[in-house]
Short mmCIF file of C-alpha atoms in Angstrom, two decimals:
data_model
loop_
_atom_site.label_atom_id
_atom_site.label_comp_id
_atom_site.label_asym_id
_atom_site.label_seq_id
_atom_site.Cartn_x
_atom_site.Cartn_y
_atom_site.Cartn_z
CA MET A 208 -109.01 -3.04 -116.68
CA ALA A 209 -108.95 -0.64 -113.85
CA ALA A 210 -110.75 -3.11 -111.61
CA ARG A 211 -108.17 -5.74 -112.43
CA ASP A 212 -105.39 -3.41 -111.48
CA ASP A 213 -107.03 -2.67 -108.16
CA SER A 214 -107.37 -6.35 -107.50
CA VAL A 215 -103.69 -6.86 -108.20
CA ILE A 216 -102.76 -3.99 -105.95
CA ARG A 217 -104.94 -5.33 -103.19
CA GLY A 218 -103.53 -8.78 -103.70
CA SER A 219 -100.01 -7.38 -103.54
CA LEU A 220 -100.85 -5.31 -100.49
CA ILE A 221 -102.38 -8.30 -98.75
CA THR A 222 -99.37 -10.37 -99.69
CA CYS A 223 -97.09 -7.71 -98.31
CA ILE A 224 -99.09 -7.52 -95.13
CA ILE A 225 -98.99 -11.27 -94.77
CA VAL A 226 -95.21 -11.31 -95.39
CA LEU A 227 -94.76 -8.48 -92.85
CA VAL A 228 -96.83 -10.29 -90.28
CA LEU A 229 -94.93 -13.47 -90.89
CA SER A 230 -91.65 -11.54 -90.69
CA LEU A 231 -92.72 -9.98 -87.38
CA VAL A 232 -93.81 -13.35 -86.06
CA GLY A 233 -90.51 -14.85 -87.24
CA ASN A 234 -88.50 -12.04 -85.66
CA PHE A 235 -90.41 -12.47 -82.41
CA PHE A 236 -89.68 -16.15 -82.29
CA MET A 237 -86.06 -15.50 -83.27
CA TRP A 238 -85.69 -12.92 -80.48
CA GLN A 239 -87.33 -15.22 -77.97
CA TRP A 240 -85.05 -18.04 -79.07
CA GLY A 241 -81.93 -15.77 -78.83
CA ASP A 242 -82.91 -14.56 -75.40
CA ALA A 243 -83.34 -18.12 -74.20
CA ALA A 244 -80.01 -19.06 -75.74
CA SER A 245 -78.34 -16.08 -74.05
CA GLN A 246 -79.73 -17.13 -70.69
CA GLU A 247 -78.60 -20.70 -71.34
CA LYS A 248 -75.11 -19.40 -72.20
CA THR A 249 -74.98 -17.29 -69.04
CA LYS A 250 -76.03 -20.30 -66.99
CA ALA A 251 -73.47 -22.42 -68.81
CA ASN A 252 -70.72 -19.85 -68.12
CA ALA A 253 -71.70 -19.71 -64.44
CA SER A 254 -71.74 -23.48 -64.28
CA LEU A 255 -68.33 -23.58 -65.99
CA GLN A 256 -66.89 -21.00 -63.53
CA ASN A 257 -68.30 -22.95 -60.62
CA ALA A 258 -66.87 -26.16 -62.05
CA GLN A 259 -63.46 -24.50 -62.48
CA ASN A 260 -63.56 -23.20 -58.88
CA GLN A 261 -64.44 -26.67 -57.68
CA VAL A 262 -61.58 -28.07 -59.74
CA ARG A 263 -59.13 -25.52 -58.26
CA THR A 264 -60.44 -26.25 -54.77
CA GLN A 265 -60.04 -29.96 -55.36
CA ASP A 266 -56.55 -29.37 -56.79
CA SER A 267 -55.62 -27.33 -53.66
CA LYS A 268 -57.00 -30.08 -51.43
CA ILE A 269 -55.15 -32.68 -53.47
CA GLN A 270 -51.88 -30.68 -53.13
CA VAL A 271 -52.42 -30.35 -49.36
CA MET A 272 -53.18 -34.06 -49.12
CA GLU A 273 -50.09 -34.85 -51.21
CA ARG A 274 -47.88 -32.74 -48.87
CA MET A 275 -49.50 -34.44 -45.88
CA LEU A 276 -48.53 -37.77 -47.44
CA GLY A 277 -45.00 -36.65 -48.21
CA VAL A 278 -45.27 -35.74 -51.90
CA GLY A 279 -43.50 -32.40 -52.01
CA GLN A 280 -42.25 -30.36 -49.07
CA MET A 281 -44.59 -28.40 -46.81
CA THR A 282 -43.04 -25.13 -45.68
CA ASP A 283 -43.27 -23.80 -42.14
CA ALA A 284 -45.41 -20.92 -43.42
CA GLU A 285 -47.92 -23.36 -44.98
CA PHE A 286 -47.97 -25.40 -41.80
CA ALA A 287 -48.50 -22.27 -39.69
CA GLN A 288 -51.30 -21.14 -42.04
CA MET A 289 -52.92 -24.59 -41.69
CA LEU A 290 -52.88 -24.14 -37.90
CA THR A 291 -54.48 -20.70 -37.97
CA SER A 292 -56.79 -20.67 -41.08
CA ALA A 293 -60.14 -22.42 -41.49
CA GLY A 294 -61.73 -23.05 -44.94
CA GLY A 295 -65.32 -23.67 -45.83
CA ASP A 296 -64.91 -27.42 -46.08
CA ASP A 297 -65.64 -28.96 -42.69
CA LYS A 298 -64.21 -32.32 -43.66
CA MET A 299 -60.98 -30.76 -44.94
CA ASN A 300 -60.76 -28.59 -41.80
CA LEU A 301 -61.13 -31.70 -39.69
CA ILE A 302 -58.41 -33.49 -41.73
CA GLU A 303 -56.05 -30.48 -41.41
CA GLN A 304 -56.66 -30.21 -37.65
CA GLN A 305 -55.96 -33.91 -37.24
CA PHE A 306 -52.80 -33.53 -39.38
CA ALA A 307 -51.62 -30.55 -37.28
CA GLN A 308 -52.28 -32.54 -34.09
CA ASP A 309 -50.37 -35.53 -35.46
CA MET A 310 -47.45 -33.40 -36.66
CA SER A 311 -47.19 -31.69 -33.24
CA LEU A 312 -45.72 -34.99 -32.06
CA MET A 313 -42.70 -34.31 -34.27
CA ASN A 314 -40.24 -31.82 -32.74
CA GLU A 315 -38.03 -31.78 -35.83
CA ASP A 316 -37.80 -28.78 -38.16
CA GLY A 317 -39.20 -29.44 -41.68
CA LYS A 318 -40.45 -32.73 -43.15
CA LYS A 319 -43.84 -32.60 -41.47
CA ASN A 320 -45.85 -35.33 -43.27
CA TYR A 321 -47.32 -38.72 -42.67
CA HIS A 322 -44.55 -40.36 -44.66
CA GLU A 323 -41.90 -39.12 -42.15
CA LEU A 324 -44.08 -39.74 -39.09
CA PRO A 325 -43.40 -43.52 -38.85
CA SER A 326 -39.64 -42.92 -39.12
CA PHE A 327 -39.85 -40.23 -36.46
CA LEU A 328 -41.91 -42.49 -34.23
CA MET A 329 -39.42 -45.33 -34.72
CA ARG A 330 -36.51 -43.05 -33.83
CA THR A 331 -38.43 -41.80 -30.83
CA ILE A 332 -39.17 -45.36 -29.75
CA ARG A 333 -35.48 -46.28 -30.14
CA ASP A 334 -34.43 -43.22 -28.12
CA LYS A 335 -37.00 -43.94 -25.45
CA SER A 336 -35.89 -47.57 -25.41
CA ALA A 337 -32.27 -46.45 -24.92
CA LEU A 338 -33.32 -44.09 -22.14
CA LEU A 339 -35.39 -46.88 -20.61
CA ALA A 340 -32.40 -49.24 -20.75
CA ALA A 341 -30.18 -46.56 -19.16
CA ALA A 342 -32.85 -45.96 -16.53
CA GLU A 343 -33.03 -49.68 -15.81
CA GLN A 344 -29.25 -49.77 -15.43
CA GLN A 345 -29.46 -46.72 -13.16
CA ILE A 346 -32.17 -48.46 -11.13
CA ALA A 347 -30.00 -51.57 -10.86
CA ARG A 348 -27.01 -49.48 -9.76
CA LEU A 349 -29.12 -47.56 -7.26
CA GLY A 350 -30.47 -50.86 -6.00
CA LYS A 351 -26.95 -52.07 -5.32
CA GLU A 352 -26.11 -48.77 -3.66
CA LYS A 353 -29.31 -49.05 -1.63
CA ASP A 354 -28.34 -52.55 -0.49
CA ALA A 355 -24.85 -51.31 0.45
CA ILE A 356 -26.29 -48.31 2.29
CA LEU A 357 -28.84 -50.52 4.02
CA GLU A 358 -26.11 -52.91 5.11
CA ARG A 359 -23.93 -50.02 6.29
CA GLU A 360 -26.79 -48.33 8.12
CA THR A 361 -27.80 -51.64 9.70
CA ALA A 362 -24.28 -52.06 11.03
CA ARG A 363 -24.36 -48.47 12.22
CA ALA A 364 -27.71 -49.05 13.91
CA ASP A 365 -26.33 -52.14 15.66
CA LYS A 366 -23.34 -50.13 16.82
CA ALA A 367 -25.63 -47.30 17.93
CA GLU A 368 -27.70 -49.78 19.92
CA LYS A 369 -24.56 -51.11 21.56
CA ASP A 370 -23.38 -47.55 22.27
CA LYS A 371 -26.83 -46.82 23.69
CA ASP A 372 -26.50 -49.71 26.16
CA GLU A 373 -23.07 -48.48 27.18
CA LEU A 374 -24.39 -44.94 27.54
CA ASN A 375 -27.28 -46.16 29.66
CA THR A 376 -24.77 -47.87 31.96
CA GLN A 377 -22.72 -44.68 32.11
CA LEU A 378 -25.92 -42.68 32.68
CA GLN A 379 -26.87 -44.78 35.69
CA LYS A 380 -23.39 -44.33 37.12
CA THR A 381 -23.56 -40.62 36.35
CA MET A 382 -26.95 -40.35 38.04
CA ALA A 383 -25.51 -41.94 41.16
CA ASP A 384 -22.54 -39.59 41.05
CA LEU A 385 -24.92 -36.68 40.48
CA ALA A 386 -26.99 -37.60 43.54
CA LYS A 387 -23.86 -37.68 45.66
CA ALA A 388 -22.66 -34.42 44.09
CA ARG A 389 -26.04 -32.83 44.80
CA GLU A 390 -25.70 -33.71 48.47
CA ASP A 391 -22.20 -32.26 48.52
CA HIS A 392 -23.48 -29.21 46.66
CA ASN A 393 -26.24 -28.61 49.18
CA LEU A 394 -23.73 -28.80 51.98
CA LYS A 395 -21.37 -26.45 50.21
CA GLN A 396 -24.25 -24.14 49.32
CA GLN A 397 -25.06 -23.75 52.97
CA GLN A 398 -21.43 -23.02 53.68
CA MET A 399 -21.32 -20.59 50.78
CA GLN A 400 -24.40 -18.82 52.08
CA ASP A 401 -22.60 -18.16 55.31
CA LEU A 402 -19.55 -17.00 53.43
CA LEU A 403 -21.78 -14.82 51.20
CA THR A 404 -23.15 -12.98 54.14
CA LYS A 405 -19.65 -12.28 55.41
CA SER A 406 -18.47 -11.41 51.89
CA GLN A 407 -21.25 -8.90 51.34
CA GLN A 408 -20.18 -7.10 54.45
CA GLN A 409 -16.59 -7.14 53.25
CA ILE A 410 -17.64 -6.04 49.76
CA THR A 411 -19.46 -3.06 51.17
CA ALA A 412 -16.33 -2.00 52.96
CA ILE A 413 -14.14 -2.73 49.95
CA THR A 414 -16.51 -0.85 47.56
CA THR A 415 -16.24 2.26 49.68
CA SER A 416 -12.46 1.93 49.75
CA ALA A 417 -12.32 1.14 45.98
CA ALA A 418 -14.31 4.25 45.13
CA ARG A 419 -11.73 6.36 46.88
CA GLU A 420 -8.87 4.46 45.22
CA LYS A 421 -10.57 4.72 41.80
CA THR A 422 -10.67 8.49 42.07
CA GLN A 423 -6.98 8.52 42.88
CA LEU A 424 -6.17 6.05 40.08
CA VAL A 425 -8.11 8.07 37.48
CA LYS A 426 -6.10 11.10 38.45
CA GLN A 427 -2.85 9.11 38.25
CA SER A 428 -3.94 7.57 34.91
CA THR A 429 -4.51 11.02 33.44
CA GLN A 430 -1.08 12.11 34.57
CA LEU A 431 0.53 8.91 33.22
CA GLN A 432 -1.26 9.25 29.85
CA THR A 433 0.08 12.78 29.52
CA THR A 434 3.56 11.49 30.32
CA ILE A 435 3.16 8.62 27.80
CA ASP A 436 2.09 11.04 25.06
CA ASP A 437 5.09 13.25 25.77
CA GLN A 438 7.44 10.25 25.75
CA LYS A 439 5.86 8.93 22.55
CA ASN A 440 6.48 12.27 20.81
CA THR A 441 10.03 12.24 22.15
CA ILE A 442 10.61 8.68 20.91
CA GLU A 443 9.26 9.53 17.46
CA THR A 444 11.53 12.58 17.33
CA LEU A 445 14.54 10.52 18.41
CA ARG A 446 13.63 7.77 15.96
CA ASN A 447 13.48 10.24 13.08
CA ASP A 448 16.72 11.88 14.18
CA GLU A 449 18.45 8.49 14.46
CA PHE A 450 19.11 8.36 10.72
CA GLU A 451 19.95 12.05 10.35
CA THR A 452 23.08 12.10 12.55
CA PRO A 453 26.50 10.44 12.13
CA GLN A 454 26.50 6.79 13.17
CA GLY A 455 30.20 6.25 13.68
CA ARG A 456 33.68 7.50 12.80
CA VAL A 457 36.92 6.46 11.12
CA VAL A 458 39.46 5.37 13.75
CA HIS A 459 42.38 4.51 11.44
CA VAL A 460 43.41 4.83 7.79
CA MET A 461 45.86 2.37 6.24
CA PRO A 462 48.66 3.71 4.03
CA GLY A 463 47.34 4.39 0.56
CA GLY A 464 43.97 5.46 1.92
CA ASN A 465 42.05 2.51 0.41
CA VAL A 466 41.49 0.53 3.64
CA VAL A 467 40.13 2.11 6.84
CA PHE A 468 38.81 0.99 10.21
CA VAL A 469 35.63 2.28 11.85
CA ASN A 470 34.37 2.16 15.43
CA LEU A 471 31.31 0.02 14.64
CA GLY A 472 31.24 -3.76 15.01
CA SER A 473 29.31 -6.84 16.06
CA ALA A 474 27.89 -5.22 19.18
CA ASP A 475 26.33 -2.58 16.97
CA GLY A 476 24.68 -5.15 14.68
CA LEU A 477 26.99 -4.22 11.80
CA ILE A 478 27.31 -6.72 8.95
CA THR A 479 29.62 -6.93 5.97
CA GLY A 480 28.46 -5.29 2.77
CA VAL A 481 26.97 -2.18 4.42
CA THR A 482 28.05 0.98 2.61
CA PHE A 483 28.61 4.26 4.51
CA GLY A 484 29.12 7.78 3.28
CA VAL A 485 32.11 9.66 4.77
CA ILE A 486 31.69 13.28 5.88
CA ASP A 487 34.14 15.66 7.47
CA GLN A 488 34.57 15.48 11.22
CA ASP A 489 33.29 19.01 11.74
CA GLU A 490 29.83 18.18 10.27
CA VAL A 491 27.04 17.48 12.82
CA ARG A 492 23.86 17.09 10.74
CA VAL A 493 24.17 15.07 7.56
CA THR A 494 20.84 15.68 5.81
CA ASN A 495 22.22 17.88 3.03
CA VAL A 496 25.95 17.09 3.28
CA GLU A 497 27.62 15.62 0.19
CA PRO A 498 29.83 12.65 1.26
CA LYS A 499 33.44 12.93 0.22
CA ALA A 500 33.85 9.16 -0.08
CA ASN A 501 32.04 5.84 0.37
CA LEU A 502 33.12 2.89 2.52
CA GLU A 503 32.02 -0.74 2.15
CA VAL A 504 32.39 -2.90 5.27
CA THR A 505 34.52 -5.95 4.42
CA ALA A 506 35.19 -7.57 7.82
CA ILE A 507 33.87 -7.38 11.40
CA LEU A 508 36.92 -7.37 13.69
CA GLY A 509 35.40 -6.79 17.11
CA SER A 510 32.45 -5.55 19.12
CA HIS A 511 33.18 -1.96 18.05
CA LEU A 512 35.70 -2.38 15.24
CA ALA A 513 35.30 -3.19 11.55
CA GLN A 514 37.42 -3.01 8.42
CA ALA A 515 36.15 -1.24 5.32
CA ARG A 516 37.42 -0.38 1.86
CA VAL A 517 37.07 2.94 0.09
CA VAL A 518 34.80 2.27 -2.90
CA HIS A 519 34.29 5.82 -4.08
CA ASN A 520 36.46 8.87 -3.50
CA PRO A 521 35.78 11.49 -6.21
CA ASP A 522 38.24 14.10 -4.90
CA LEU A 523 41.71 12.78 -4.13
CA ARG A 524 42.60 16.15 -2.65
CA ASN A 525 40.13 15.56 0.18
CA PRO A 526 41.05 12.03 1.42
CA VAL A 527 39.51 10.02 4.20
CA ILE A 528 41.27 10.78 7.50
CA GLU A 529 40.89 9.73 11.09
CA ASP A 530 37.88 11.05 13.01
CA ASP A 531 35.90 11.53 9.80
CA LYS A 532 32.27 10.62 10.45
CA ILE A 533 30.33 7.90 8.65
CA TYR A 534 26.61 7.81 7.87
CA THR A 535 24.06 5.89 5.83
CA PRO A 536 20.26 6.10 5.89
CA PHE A 537 20.09 2.40 4.96
CA TRP A 538 21.56 0.92 8.16
CA ALA A 539 20.77 1.26 11.87
CA PRO A 540 22.51 -0.38 14.86
CA GLY A 541 20.96 -3.74 15.73
CA ARG A 542 18.40 -3.91 12.94
CA ARG A 543 18.09 -3.92 9.19
CA VAL A 544 16.52 -0.85 7.62
CA GLU A 545 13.24 -1.49 5.82
CA ILE A 546 11.89 0.70 3.02
CA ALA A 547 8.41 0.81 1.47
CA LEU A 548 7.60 1.81 -2.13
CA ALA A 549 4.33 3.30 -3.39
CA GLY A 550 3.31 4.17 -6.93
CA LEU A 551 5.16 4.16 -10.27
CA MET A 552 8.96 3.99 -9.85
CA ASP A 553 10.22 5.57 -13.10
CA LEU A 554 13.99 6.13 -13.23
CA ASP A 555 14.47 7.20 -16.85
CA GLY A 556 11.21 9.02 -17.64
CA ASP A 557 9.97 6.48 -20.18
CA GLY A 558 6.72 5.85 -18.29
CA ASN A 559 7.67 2.24 -17.41
CA ASP A 560 7.94 0.90 -13.88
CA ASP A 561 11.54 0.36 -12.67
CA SER A 562 10.70 -1.11 -9.27
CA ASP A 563 13.04 -4.08 -9.75
CA ARG A 564 16.00 -1.78 -10.37
CA ILE A 565 15.09 0.34 -7.33
CA LYS A 566 14.88 -2.79 -5.16
CA ALA A 567 18.29 -3.94 -6.41
CA MET A 568 19.79 -0.53 -5.54
CA ILE A 569 18.25 -0.59 -2.06
CA LYS A 570 19.53 -4.12 -1.47
CA SER A 571 23.00 -3.10 -2.63
CA ALA A 572 22.89 -0.25 -0.10
CA GLY A 573 22.18 -2.76 2.73
CA ALA A 574 18.41 -2.26 3.22
CA ILE A 575 15.36 -4.23 2.11
CA VAL A 576 11.95 -3.41 0.62
CA SER A 577 9.40 -4.66 3.15
CA ALA A 578 6.18 -3.31 1.60
CA GLN A 579 5.03 -2.03 -1.79
CA VAL A 580 2.03 -0.77 -3.72
CA ASP A 581 3.09 -1.22 -7.35
CA ALA A 582 1.96 0.71 -10.43
CA ARG A 583 -1.10 -1.58 -10.78
CA GLY A 584 -2.23 -1.05 -7.17
CA THR A 585 -1.16 -4.53 -5.97
CA GLU A 586 -0.17 -4.51 -2.29
CA THR A 587 2.63 -6.72 -0.96
CA GLY A 588 4.16 -6.83 2.52
CA GLU A 589 3.20 -4.45 5.30
CA LEU A 590 4.52 -1.41 7.12
CA THR A 591 6.07 -1.91 10.57
CA PHE A 592 7.79 0.24 13.16
CA ASP A 593 11.10 -0.86 11.58
CA THR A 594 10.19 0.76 8.23
CA ARG A 595 12.50 3.76 7.72
CA PHE A 596 11.12 5.43 4.57
CA LEU A 597 7.95 5.39 2.49
CA VAL A 598 9.11 6.34 -1.01
CA LEU A 599 6.39 7.94 -3.16
CA GLY A 600 6.65 7.45 -6.91
CA THR A 601 4.65 9.02 -9.72
CA ASN A 602 0.85 9.14 -9.47
CA PRO A 603 -1.04 7.53 -12.40
CA GLU A 604 -2.58 9.74 -15.07
CA PHE A 605 -6.33 9.54 -15.77
CA SER A 606 -7.10 8.72 -19.42
CA GLU A 607 -10.19 10.49 -20.77
CA GLY A 608 -12.79 8.24 -22.37
CA ASP A 609 -11.37 5.04 -20.89
CA PRO A 610 -13.52 4.01 -17.90
CA ASP A 611 -11.46 0.86 -17.25
CA ALA A 612 -8.19 2.83 -17.09
CA GLN A 613 -9.78 5.46 -14.83
CA ALA A 614 -11.09 2.77 -12.48
CA GLY A 615 -7.64 1.12 -12.38
CA ASN A 616 -5.89 4.44 -11.66
CA ALA A 617 -8.41 5.24 -8.95
CA SER A 618 -7.70 1.91 -7.27
CA VAL A 619 -3.95 2.63 -7.41
CA LEU A 620 -4.46 6.07 -5.80
CA ALA A 621 -6.67 4.53 -3.11
CA ALA A 622 -4.05 1.87 -2.29
CA VAL A 623 -1.26 4.49 -2.16
CA GLY A 624 -3.39 6.75 0.05
CA LYS A 625 -4.07 3.87 2.43
CA LEU A 626 -0.32 3.13 2.67
CA LYS A 627 0.46 6.83 3.31
CA ALA A 628 -2.13 6.97 6.10
CA ARG A 629 -0.62 3.86 7.71
CA ALA A 630 2.88 5.39 7.43
CA LYS A 631 1.70 8.57 9.12
CA GLN A 632 0.14 6.53 11.91
CA LEU A 633 3.44 4.68 12.50
CA GLY A 634 5.55 7.84 12.29
CA ILE A 635 7.36 6.69 9.12
CA THR A 636 9.16 9.36 7.12
CA THR A 637 7.72 9.91 3.63
CA ILE A 638 10.19 10.92 0.91
CA SER A 639 10.07 11.33 -2.86
CA LEU A 640 11.76 9.06 -5.37
CA ASN A 641 14.30 11.81 -6.15
CA LYS A 642 15.17 12.04 -2.44
CA LEU A 643 15.79 8.29 -2.32
CA LEU A 644 17.93 8.53 -5.46
CA GLY A 645 19.90 11.31 -3.78
CA TYR A 646 20.61 9.05 -0.79
CA LEU A 647 21.62 6.20 -3.10
CA ARG A 648 23.76 8.49 -5.24
CA SER A 649 25.60 9.68 -2.13
CA LEU A 650 26.62 6.04 -1.60
CA ASP A 651 27.38 5.04 -5.20
CA GLN A 652 27.27 7.43 -8.14
CA ASP A 653 27.08 4.58 -10.63
CA LEU A 654 23.88 3.17 -9.14
CA VAL A 655 21.38 5.90 -9.82
CA ILE A 656 22.52 8.32 -12.51
CA PRO A 657 19.68 8.08 -15.08
CA LEU A 658 20.28 8.83 -18.74
CA GLY A 659 18.06 9.97 -21.59
CA THR A 660 15.16 12.33 -20.86
CA ALA A 661 15.49 11.74 -17.10
CA SER A 662 19.11 12.86 -16.88
CA ARG A 663 19.86 15.77 -14.54
CA ALA A 664 22.51 18.48 -14.90
CA GLU A 665 23.45 18.21 -11.24
CA ASP A 666 24.57 14.59 -11.87
CA PHE A 667 27.49 15.94 -13.93
CA PRO A 668 29.07 18.83 -11.94
CA PRO A 669 32.35 20.39 -13.17
CA LEU A 670 35.51 19.43 -11.35
CA ASN A 671 36.63 22.01 -8.80
CA SER A 672 40.18 22.97 -9.58
CA GLU A 673 40.45 25.71 -6.96
CA GLY A 674 42.27 25.04 -3.72
CA LEU A 675 44.31 22.13 -2.66
CA GLY A 676 41.56 20.37 -0.71
CA LYS A 677 41.47 19.62 2.99
CA ARG A 678 44.41 17.98 4.63
CA SER A 679 44.69 15.97 7.80
CA PRO A 680 44.51 18.23 10.86
CA GLY A 681 46.46 15.73 12.98
CA ASN A 682 49.83 14.05 12.82
CA VAL A 683 50.42 13.35 9.13
CA SER A 684 52.95 10.64 9.88
CA ALA A 685 50.22 8.52 11.44
CA LEU A 686 48.76 8.06 7.96
CA TYR A 687 51.79 5.98 7.07
CA ASP A 688 51.57 3.68 10.06
CA ARG A 689 51.40 0.19 8.49
CA ASN A 690 50.06 -1.43 11.64
CA ALA A 691 46.27 -1.74 11.62
CA PRO A 692 44.40 -1.22 14.94
CA ASN A 693 44.73 -4.17 17.28
CA ARG A 694 41.58 -6.16 17.98
CA GLU A 695 42.21 -5.60 21.66
CA ASN A 696 41.26 -1.97 21.02
CA SER A 697 37.96 -3.03 19.43
CA GLY A 698 36.12 -1.90 22.51
CA GLU A 699 36.96 1.76 21.90
CA ASP A 700 34.11 4.07 22.65
CA LYS A 701 32.29 5.35 19.66
#
């Protein structure tokens, strides 16, 4: 029984060993099969990835080819990338390079594809055909012009040939005349040689004498130049004083005192419309004298006689009487007074230029404006020896931070400075605008009294109630003589 049990145990053990061996062999084959399957799967995955990459590459190529053919729109960035990038596909690179070369023919922005290329080429051919037609028309027109020019130049050449023949004839005649003139010249040259010898001897004598005379003349010239300088200074002094002294006098006053006669007339160059200021007969210099009345010339009666009316007489207690003196800085005997203006002419202090009003005042006073540098630096007219005054206005102000304004103001100052230098060279008196207004106000108070911020207290003085005013120092009854001076007395000395 025990032996049977051992046999069963051994049989079971052997069976177990056999099953274990078979299990190990089965596991080995299963592992080997799994490993092979894993490798096959890895290869399959790699093959699938490669296939997908190839598909994407083909899709990209297909998209590029579609855009080349006009399906979809190729952007400038894609076209630029196609020009600069190079893929791994030589055939595709060759196709892209050919496409880029073909599209370089198109100078239009966008729509770079083979579908648009024929249209572009057709448009280009039409444009070139139009240009060719225009060029052919231009060639035809130039051909006609060439024929006309050729015909004209042929006629000109024929005329030139004819002129040449005439000139040759004249040349032959001139040559003959020249030969005869040469003979005469040789004869005269011999005669001149003889005269030259005699002249050289005379020149030597004259040179010696001229040297002595030159020394004397230089000395005389120095003396004369000194005399001229002295006379020039004297003339300039007299010229400046000409306007600062009385120019005439009142010779008769009509009853009522509104009409007077003065001893200036046609011989003095007096014209109607000139306004004079009247000063007392005992005044000699008139620079700072306030006129007691103003006279406007209404008629020229003789060589030294004119009629005038009293246009302004502020103080009736100091009337115009005989022998009163008359004066105006805006008139001179025999010539019209010229005045020059420079700079900003501001009458009322508002900063605006009042040159037109100043010119009107000067014209009303009997003078003219012959030259001006206005507020913008524009120059008109020119200074002459007949210019009496150079009136200086307000200088421009320089604005900070405005280069254009500063440049403009600098040009104005330069133009004014140039005019002042010219005035100094010509001996012209330079006065301020207020001085000019004072002269004008002495002739007509209503002309130049500014209002507003530019008004002046001295323009409105209080009336003087003290005293009875000056009376006529002569025969009072003569004031009531109704007979005006006879024109036969028009030659009375001034």
